[in-house]
Tab-separated table of C-alpha atoms and ligand atoms in Angstrom:
chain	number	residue	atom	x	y	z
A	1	UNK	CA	-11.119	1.311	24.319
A	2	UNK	CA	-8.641	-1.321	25.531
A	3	UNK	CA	-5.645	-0.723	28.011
A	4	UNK	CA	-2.314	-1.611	26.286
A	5	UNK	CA	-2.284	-5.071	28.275
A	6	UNK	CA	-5.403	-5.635	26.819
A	7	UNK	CA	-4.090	-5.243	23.441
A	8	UNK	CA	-0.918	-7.571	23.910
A	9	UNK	CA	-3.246	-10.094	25.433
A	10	UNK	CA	-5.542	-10.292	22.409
A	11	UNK	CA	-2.942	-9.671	19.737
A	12	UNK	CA	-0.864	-13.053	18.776
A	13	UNK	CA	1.904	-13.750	21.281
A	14	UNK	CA	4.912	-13.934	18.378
A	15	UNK	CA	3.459	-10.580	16.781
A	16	UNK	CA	4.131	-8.730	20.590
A	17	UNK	CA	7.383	-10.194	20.754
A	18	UNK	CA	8.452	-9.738	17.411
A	19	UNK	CA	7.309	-5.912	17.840
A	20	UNK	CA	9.545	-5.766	20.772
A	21	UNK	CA	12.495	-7.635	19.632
A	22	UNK	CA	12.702	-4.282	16.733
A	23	UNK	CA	11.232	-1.526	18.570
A	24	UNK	CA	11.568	0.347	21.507
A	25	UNK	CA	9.267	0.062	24.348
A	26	UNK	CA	8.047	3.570	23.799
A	27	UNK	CA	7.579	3.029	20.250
A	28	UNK	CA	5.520	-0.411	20.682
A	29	UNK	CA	3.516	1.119	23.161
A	30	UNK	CA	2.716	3.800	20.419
A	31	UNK	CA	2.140	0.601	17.470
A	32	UNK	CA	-0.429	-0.858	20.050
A	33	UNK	CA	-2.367	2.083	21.284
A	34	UNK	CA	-2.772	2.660	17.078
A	35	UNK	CA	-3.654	-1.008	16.793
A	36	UNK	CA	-6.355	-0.218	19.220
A	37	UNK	CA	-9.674	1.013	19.126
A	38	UNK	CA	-11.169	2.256	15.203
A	39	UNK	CA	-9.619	3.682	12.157
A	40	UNK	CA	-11.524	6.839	10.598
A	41	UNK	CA	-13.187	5.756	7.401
A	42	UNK	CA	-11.121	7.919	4.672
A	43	UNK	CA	-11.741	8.299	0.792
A	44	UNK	CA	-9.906	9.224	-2.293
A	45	UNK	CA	-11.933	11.285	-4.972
A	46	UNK	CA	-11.862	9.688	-8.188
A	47	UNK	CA	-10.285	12.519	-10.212
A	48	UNK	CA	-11.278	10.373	-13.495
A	49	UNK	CA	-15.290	11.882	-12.923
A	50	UNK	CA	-14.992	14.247	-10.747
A	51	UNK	CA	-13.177	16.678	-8.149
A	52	UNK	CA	-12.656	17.432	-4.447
A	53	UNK	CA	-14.634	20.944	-4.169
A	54	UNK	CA	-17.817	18.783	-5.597
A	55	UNK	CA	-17.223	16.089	-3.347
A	56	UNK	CA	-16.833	18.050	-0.456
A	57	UNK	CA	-19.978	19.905	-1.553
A	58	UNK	CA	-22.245	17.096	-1.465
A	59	UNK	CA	-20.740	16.199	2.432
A	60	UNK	CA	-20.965	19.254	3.251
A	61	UNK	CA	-24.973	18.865	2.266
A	62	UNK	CA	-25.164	15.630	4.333
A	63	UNK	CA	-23.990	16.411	6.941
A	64	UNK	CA	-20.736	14.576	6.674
A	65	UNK	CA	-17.751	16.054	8.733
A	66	UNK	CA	-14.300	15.264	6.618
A	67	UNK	CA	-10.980	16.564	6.913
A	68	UNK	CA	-8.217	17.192	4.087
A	69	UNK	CA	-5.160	15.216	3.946
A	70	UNK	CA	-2.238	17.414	4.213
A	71	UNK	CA	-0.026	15.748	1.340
A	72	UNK	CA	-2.934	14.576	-0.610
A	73	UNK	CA	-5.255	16.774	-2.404
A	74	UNK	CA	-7.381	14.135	-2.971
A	75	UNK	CA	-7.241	12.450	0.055
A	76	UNK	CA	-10.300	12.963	2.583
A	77	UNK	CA	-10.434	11.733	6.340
A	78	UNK	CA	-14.512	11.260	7.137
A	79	UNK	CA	-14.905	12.714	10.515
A	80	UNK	CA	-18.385	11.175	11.790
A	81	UNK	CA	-19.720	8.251	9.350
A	82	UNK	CA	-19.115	4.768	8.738
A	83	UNK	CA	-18.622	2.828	5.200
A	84	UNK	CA	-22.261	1.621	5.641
A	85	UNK	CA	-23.483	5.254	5.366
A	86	UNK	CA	-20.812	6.092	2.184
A	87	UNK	CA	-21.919	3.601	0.744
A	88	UNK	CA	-25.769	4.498	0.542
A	89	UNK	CA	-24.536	7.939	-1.080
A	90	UNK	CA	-25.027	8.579	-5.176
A	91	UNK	CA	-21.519	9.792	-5.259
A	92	UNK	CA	-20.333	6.308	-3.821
A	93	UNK	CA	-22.604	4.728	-6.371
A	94	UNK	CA	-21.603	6.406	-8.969
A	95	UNK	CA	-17.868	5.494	-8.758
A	96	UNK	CA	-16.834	9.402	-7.758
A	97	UNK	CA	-15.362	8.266	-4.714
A	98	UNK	CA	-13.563	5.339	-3.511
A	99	UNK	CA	-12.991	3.861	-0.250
A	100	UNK	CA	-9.633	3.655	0.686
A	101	UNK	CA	-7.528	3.667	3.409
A	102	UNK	CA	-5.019	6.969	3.349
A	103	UNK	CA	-1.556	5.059	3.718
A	104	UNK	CA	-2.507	2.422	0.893
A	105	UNK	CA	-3.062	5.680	-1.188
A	106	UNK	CA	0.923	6.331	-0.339
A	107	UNK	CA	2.207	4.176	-2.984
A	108	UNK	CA	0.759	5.456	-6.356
A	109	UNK	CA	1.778	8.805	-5.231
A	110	UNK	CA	4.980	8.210	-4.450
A	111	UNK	CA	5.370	6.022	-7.847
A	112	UNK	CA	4.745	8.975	-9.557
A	113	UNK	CA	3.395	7.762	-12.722
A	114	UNK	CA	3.175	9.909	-15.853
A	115	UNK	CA	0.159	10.863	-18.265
A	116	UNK	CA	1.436	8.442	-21.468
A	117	UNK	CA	3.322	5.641	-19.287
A	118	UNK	CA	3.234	1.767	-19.238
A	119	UNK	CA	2.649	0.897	-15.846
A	120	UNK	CA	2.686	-2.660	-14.533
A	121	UNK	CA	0.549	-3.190	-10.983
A	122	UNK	CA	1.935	-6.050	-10.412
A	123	UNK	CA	-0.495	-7.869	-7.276
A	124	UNK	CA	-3.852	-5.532	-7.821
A	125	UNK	CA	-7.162	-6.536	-6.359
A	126	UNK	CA	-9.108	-5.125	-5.465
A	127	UNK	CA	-7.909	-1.786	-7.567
A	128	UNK	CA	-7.342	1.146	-5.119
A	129	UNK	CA	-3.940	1.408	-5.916
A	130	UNK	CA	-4.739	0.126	-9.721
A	131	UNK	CA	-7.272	3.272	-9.987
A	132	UNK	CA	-5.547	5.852	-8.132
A	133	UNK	CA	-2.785	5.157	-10.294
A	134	UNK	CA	-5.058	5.715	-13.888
A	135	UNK	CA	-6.587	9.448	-12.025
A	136	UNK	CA	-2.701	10.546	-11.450
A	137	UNK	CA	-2.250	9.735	-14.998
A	138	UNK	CA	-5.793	11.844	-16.044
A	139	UNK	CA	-6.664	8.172	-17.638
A	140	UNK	CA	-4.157	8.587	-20.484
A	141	UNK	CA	-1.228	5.887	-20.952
A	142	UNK	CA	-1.509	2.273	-20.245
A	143	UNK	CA	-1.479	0.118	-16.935
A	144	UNK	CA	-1.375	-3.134	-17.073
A	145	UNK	CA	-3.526	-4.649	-13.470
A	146	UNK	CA	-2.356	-8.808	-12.682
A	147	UNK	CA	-4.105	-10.820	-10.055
A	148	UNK	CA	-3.526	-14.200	-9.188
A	149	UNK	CA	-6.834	-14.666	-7.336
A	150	UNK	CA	-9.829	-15.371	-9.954
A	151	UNK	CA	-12.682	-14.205	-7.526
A	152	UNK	CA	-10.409	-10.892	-6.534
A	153	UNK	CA	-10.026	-10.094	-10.266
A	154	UNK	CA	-13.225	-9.942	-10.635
A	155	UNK	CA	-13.698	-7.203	-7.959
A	156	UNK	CA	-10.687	-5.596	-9.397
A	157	UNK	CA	-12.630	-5.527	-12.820
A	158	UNK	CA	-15.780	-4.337	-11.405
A	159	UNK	CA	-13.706	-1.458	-9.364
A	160	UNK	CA	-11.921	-0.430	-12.192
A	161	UNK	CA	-15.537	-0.458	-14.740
A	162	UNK	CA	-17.348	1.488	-11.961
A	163	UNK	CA	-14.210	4.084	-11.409
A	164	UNK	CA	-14.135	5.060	-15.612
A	165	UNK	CA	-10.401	3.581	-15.326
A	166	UNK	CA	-10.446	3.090	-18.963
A	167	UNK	CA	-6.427	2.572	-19.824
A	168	UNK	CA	-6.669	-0.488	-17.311
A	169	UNK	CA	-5.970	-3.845	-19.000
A	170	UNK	CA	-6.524	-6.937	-16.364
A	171	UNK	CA	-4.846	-10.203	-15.970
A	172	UNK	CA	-5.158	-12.934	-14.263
A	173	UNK	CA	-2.072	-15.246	-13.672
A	174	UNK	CA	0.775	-14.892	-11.397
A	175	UNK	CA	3.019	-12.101	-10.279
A	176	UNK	CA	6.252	-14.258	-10.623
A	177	UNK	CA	6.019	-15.133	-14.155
A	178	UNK	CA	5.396	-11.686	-15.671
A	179	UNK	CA	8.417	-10.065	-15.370
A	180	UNK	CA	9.526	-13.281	-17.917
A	181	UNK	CA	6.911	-12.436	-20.401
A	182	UNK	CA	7.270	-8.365	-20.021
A	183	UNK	CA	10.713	-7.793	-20.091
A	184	UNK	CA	11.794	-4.362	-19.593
A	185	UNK	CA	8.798	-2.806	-21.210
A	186	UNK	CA	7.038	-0.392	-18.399
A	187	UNK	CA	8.390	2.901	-17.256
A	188	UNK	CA	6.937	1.975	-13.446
A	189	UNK	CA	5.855	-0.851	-11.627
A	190	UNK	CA	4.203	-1.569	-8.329
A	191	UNK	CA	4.411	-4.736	-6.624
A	192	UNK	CA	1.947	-4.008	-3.742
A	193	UNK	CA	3.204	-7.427	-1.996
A	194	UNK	CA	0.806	-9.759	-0.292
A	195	UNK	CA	1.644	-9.463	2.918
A	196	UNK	CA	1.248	-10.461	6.528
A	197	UNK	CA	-1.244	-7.068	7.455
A	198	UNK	CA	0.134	-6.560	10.491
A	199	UNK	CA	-0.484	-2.779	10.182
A	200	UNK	CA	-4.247	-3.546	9.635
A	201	UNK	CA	-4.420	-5.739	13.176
A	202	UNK	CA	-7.240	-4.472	15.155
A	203	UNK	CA	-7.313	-5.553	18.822
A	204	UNK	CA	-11.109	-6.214	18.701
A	205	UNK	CA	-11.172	-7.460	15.495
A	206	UNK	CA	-10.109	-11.179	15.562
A	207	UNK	CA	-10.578	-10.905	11.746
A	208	UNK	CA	-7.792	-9.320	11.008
A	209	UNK	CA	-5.193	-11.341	13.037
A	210	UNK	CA	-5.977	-15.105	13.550
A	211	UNK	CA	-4.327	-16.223	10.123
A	212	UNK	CA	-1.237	-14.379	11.571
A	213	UNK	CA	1.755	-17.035	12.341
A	214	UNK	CA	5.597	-16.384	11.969
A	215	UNK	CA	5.479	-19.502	9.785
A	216	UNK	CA	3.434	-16.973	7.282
A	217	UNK	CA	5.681	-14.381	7.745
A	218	UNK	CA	8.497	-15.906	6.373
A	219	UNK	CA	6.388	-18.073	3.795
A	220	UNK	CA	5.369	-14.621	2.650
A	221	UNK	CA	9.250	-13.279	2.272
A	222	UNK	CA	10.070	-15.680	-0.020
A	223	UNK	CA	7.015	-15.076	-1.729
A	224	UNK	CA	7.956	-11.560	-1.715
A	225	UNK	CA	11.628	-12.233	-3.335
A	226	UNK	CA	10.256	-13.945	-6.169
A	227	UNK	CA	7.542	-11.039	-6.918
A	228	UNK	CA	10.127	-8.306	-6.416
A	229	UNK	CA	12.402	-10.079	-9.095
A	230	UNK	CA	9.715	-10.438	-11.393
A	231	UNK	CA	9.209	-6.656	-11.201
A	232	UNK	CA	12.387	-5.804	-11.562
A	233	UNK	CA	12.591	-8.074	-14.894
A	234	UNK	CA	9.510	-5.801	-16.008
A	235	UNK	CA	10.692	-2.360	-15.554
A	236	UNK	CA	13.005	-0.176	-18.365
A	237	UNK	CA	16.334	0.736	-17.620
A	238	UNK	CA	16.374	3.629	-14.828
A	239	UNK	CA	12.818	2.602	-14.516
A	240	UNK	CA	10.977	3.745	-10.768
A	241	UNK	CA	9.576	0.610	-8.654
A	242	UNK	CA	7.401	0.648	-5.821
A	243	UNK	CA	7.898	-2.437	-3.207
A	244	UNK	CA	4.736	-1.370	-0.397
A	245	UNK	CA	3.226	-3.604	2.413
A	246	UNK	CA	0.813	-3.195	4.814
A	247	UNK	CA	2.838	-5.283	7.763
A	248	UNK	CA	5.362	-3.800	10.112
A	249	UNK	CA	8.029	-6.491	10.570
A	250	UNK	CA	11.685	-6.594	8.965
A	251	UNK	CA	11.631	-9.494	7.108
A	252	UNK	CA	8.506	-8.663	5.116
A	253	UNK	CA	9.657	-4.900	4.604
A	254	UNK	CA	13.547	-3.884	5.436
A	255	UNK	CA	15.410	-7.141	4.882
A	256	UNK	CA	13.470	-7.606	1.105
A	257	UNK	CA	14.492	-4.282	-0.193
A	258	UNK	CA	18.008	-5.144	1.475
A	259	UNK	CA	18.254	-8.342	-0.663
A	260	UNK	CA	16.354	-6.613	-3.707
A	261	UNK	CA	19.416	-4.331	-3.622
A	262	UNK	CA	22.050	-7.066	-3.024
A	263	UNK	CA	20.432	-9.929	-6.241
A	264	UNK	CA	19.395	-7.477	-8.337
A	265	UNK	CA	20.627	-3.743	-10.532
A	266	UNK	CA	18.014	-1.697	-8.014
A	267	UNK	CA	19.022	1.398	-6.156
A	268	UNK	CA	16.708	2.829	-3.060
A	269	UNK	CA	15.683	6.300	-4.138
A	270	UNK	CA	14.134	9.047	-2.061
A	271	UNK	CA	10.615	9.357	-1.505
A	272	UNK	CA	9.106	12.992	-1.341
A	273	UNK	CA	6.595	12.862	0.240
A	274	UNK	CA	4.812	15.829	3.580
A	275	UNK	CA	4.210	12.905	6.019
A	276	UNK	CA	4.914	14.091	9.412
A	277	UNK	CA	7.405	12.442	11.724
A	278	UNK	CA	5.135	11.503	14.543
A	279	UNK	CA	2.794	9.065	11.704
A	280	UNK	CA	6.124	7.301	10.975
A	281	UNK	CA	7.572	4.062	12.678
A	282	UNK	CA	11.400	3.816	12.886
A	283	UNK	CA	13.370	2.116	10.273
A	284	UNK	CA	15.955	-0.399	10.863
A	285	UNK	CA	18.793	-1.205	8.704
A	286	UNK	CA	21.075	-2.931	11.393
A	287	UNK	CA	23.403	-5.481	9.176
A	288	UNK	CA	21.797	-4.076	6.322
A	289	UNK	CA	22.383	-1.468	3.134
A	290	UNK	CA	22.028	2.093	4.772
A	291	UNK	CA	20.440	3.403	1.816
A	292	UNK	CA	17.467	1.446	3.519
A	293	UNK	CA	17.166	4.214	5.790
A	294	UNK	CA	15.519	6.188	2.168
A	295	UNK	CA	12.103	3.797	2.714
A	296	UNK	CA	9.198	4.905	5.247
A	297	UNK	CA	7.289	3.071	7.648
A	298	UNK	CA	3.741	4.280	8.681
A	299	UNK	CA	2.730	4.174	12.324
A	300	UNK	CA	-0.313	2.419	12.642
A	301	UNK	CA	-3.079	4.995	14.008
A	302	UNK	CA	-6.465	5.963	14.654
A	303	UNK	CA	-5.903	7.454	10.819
A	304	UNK	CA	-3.546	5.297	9.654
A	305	UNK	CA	-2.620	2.237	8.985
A	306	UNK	CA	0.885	0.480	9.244
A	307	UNK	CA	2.757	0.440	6.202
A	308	UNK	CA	5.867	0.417	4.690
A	309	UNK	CA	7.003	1.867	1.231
A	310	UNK	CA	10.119	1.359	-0.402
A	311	UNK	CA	11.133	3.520	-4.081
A	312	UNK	CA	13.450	2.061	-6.344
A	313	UNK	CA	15.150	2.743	-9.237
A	314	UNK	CA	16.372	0.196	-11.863
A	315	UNK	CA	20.153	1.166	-12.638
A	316	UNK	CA	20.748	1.306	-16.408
A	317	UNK	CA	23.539	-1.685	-17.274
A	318	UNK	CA	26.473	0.112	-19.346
A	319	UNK	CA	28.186	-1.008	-22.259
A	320	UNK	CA	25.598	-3.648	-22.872
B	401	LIG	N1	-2.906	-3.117	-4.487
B	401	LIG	C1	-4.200	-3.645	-4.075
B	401	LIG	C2	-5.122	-2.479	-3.797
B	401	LIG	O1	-4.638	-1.401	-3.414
B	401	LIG	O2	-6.333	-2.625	-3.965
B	401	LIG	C3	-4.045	-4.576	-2.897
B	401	LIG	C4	-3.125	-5.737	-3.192
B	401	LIG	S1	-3.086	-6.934	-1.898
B	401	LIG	C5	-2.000	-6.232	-0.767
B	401	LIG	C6	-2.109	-8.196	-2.631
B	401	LIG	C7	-2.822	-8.963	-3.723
B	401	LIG	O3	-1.865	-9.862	-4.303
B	401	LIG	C8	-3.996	-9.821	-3.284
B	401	LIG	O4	-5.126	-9.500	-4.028
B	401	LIG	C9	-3.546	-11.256	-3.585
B	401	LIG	O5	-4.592	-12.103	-4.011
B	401	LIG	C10	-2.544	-11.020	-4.709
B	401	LIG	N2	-1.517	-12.080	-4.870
B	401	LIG	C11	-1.042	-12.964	-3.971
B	401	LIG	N3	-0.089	-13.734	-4.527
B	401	LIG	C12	0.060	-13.326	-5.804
B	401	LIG	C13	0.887	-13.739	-6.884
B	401	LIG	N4	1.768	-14.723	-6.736
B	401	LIG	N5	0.778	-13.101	-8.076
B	401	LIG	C14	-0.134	-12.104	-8.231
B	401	LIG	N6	-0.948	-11.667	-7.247
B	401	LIG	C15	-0.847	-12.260	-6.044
């Protein structure tokens, strides 16, 4: 385990001071000790074949420790194993569980899609989110999954074949143009934005921070504008929209929903949601729309990673 100096040493220079620049010291010291180290390995149970008591039967029978997630019933926190060794299990195989980290399984919760829906995923390889979405739903309704990447799409297909996910439809194009092509026909979207990952940063893993540049950042925001629009084109009248990222920094997460709610008919809703206070990160809203202060921010952890989740509602136009 690294010291915290350690960590801002290894971790890109901008990224520190950026951290810094939003945060207290107390609180950046907390984002760095949680960017640290490992994350626990943590699964969902695909509730499309299966359920958690026979899940956490066959664990039980291998010796695998786990622990429940406290706002996810679904949700399991793997105790002492690594991917390598899920992976060689039948139930992995078989598509009953899936790998996923527990904040990126936030968002389809908190979208709270029902059984008979349209729902648009708007960026959606490689299918977590996509999936977890169809087992809310008990696989009855219709999602429709887009990915611009051609290579990622075809994980997302295979993920989505090997889960059961049968109401999934796939595309592959971009994010920005669908809204055009799809107007106002799904009850819910998510736009799961391509982000900077600054909540998945691991001090010893260079991986997962040398593409990181401010230059990105704010390539990435505009980015980000253009996908949240198209969303918003996509979604019904009083229509529910999840905006999520897996980065920490305003202009990626805060200052997007701020402009989202200043361009275009959305309002921030509340998110209900059992996540205690400790696992979140504060949010600013600091020359921005106080009703920002509705969104969460995940603390990056030994469980979790950093993320931020925004709801949204579409307000219905009257006299139109
Ligand atoms: N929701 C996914 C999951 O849980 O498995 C993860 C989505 S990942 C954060 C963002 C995805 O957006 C990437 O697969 C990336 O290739 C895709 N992407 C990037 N730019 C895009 C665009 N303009 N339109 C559609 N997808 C895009």
């Amino acid at each position: 385990m690294l010291s915290v100096l350690e960590v801002k040493r290894k971790l890109p220079r901008d990224f520190i001071k950026e951290i810094y620049e939003i945060y207290s010291p107390l609180v950046c010291d907390k984002i760095l000790a949680g960017l640290n180290g490992e994350r626990n390995v943590s699964m969902r149970v695909n509730a499309i074949k299966t359920n958690v008591q026979e899940i956490m039967k066959v664990l039980k029978e291998n010796n695998i420790k786990f622990e429940r997630v406290m706002w996810y019933k679904d949700g399991l926190i793997l105790k002492n194993s690594n991917e390598k060794q899920i992976n060689a299990l039948k139930i992995y195989e078989e598509g009953l569980i899936y790998l996923q980290s527990l904040s990126s399984m936030i968002p389809p919760l908190v979208l709270e899609p029902k059984e008979g829906e349209k729902i648009l995923d708007l960026t959606a390889a490689p299918g977590g989110k996509t999936t977890e979405i169809a087992a809310l739903m008990n696989n009855n309704g219709y999602i429709l999954a887009n990915e611009i990447d051609k290579i990622r799409c075809e994980r997302l297909k295979y993920n989505v074949e090997k889960q059961g996910a049968s109401i999934i439809k796939i595309n592959n194009g971009k994010g920005e143009k669908l809204g055009e092509d799809h107007k106002e026909e799904f009850d819910r979207v998510l736009l799961d934005a391509p982000c900077s990952g600054e909540g998945t940063f691991l001090a010893n893993g260079p991986k997962t921070y040398t593409s990181w540049s401010l230059r990105t950042v704010n390539e990435l925001a505009k980015l980000q504008k253009k996908l949240i629009k198209s969303a918003y084109e996509a979604l019904k009248p009083n229509g529910t929209m999840i905006y999520s990222t897996c980065t920490i920094n305003l202009e990626e997460d805060e200052k997007i929903v701020d402009w989202a709610i200043k361009n275009l008919n959305l309002r921030v809703i509340d998110i209900n949601l059992n996540i205690e206070e400790k696992n979140k990160l504060p949010i600013t809203t600091e020359n921005m729309d106080k009703s920002i202060n509705k969104t969460i921010k995940i603390m990056p952890s030994r469980n979790m990673e950093g993320f931020y989740i925004a709801k949204l509602q579409k307000i219905e136009r009257r006299g139109e």
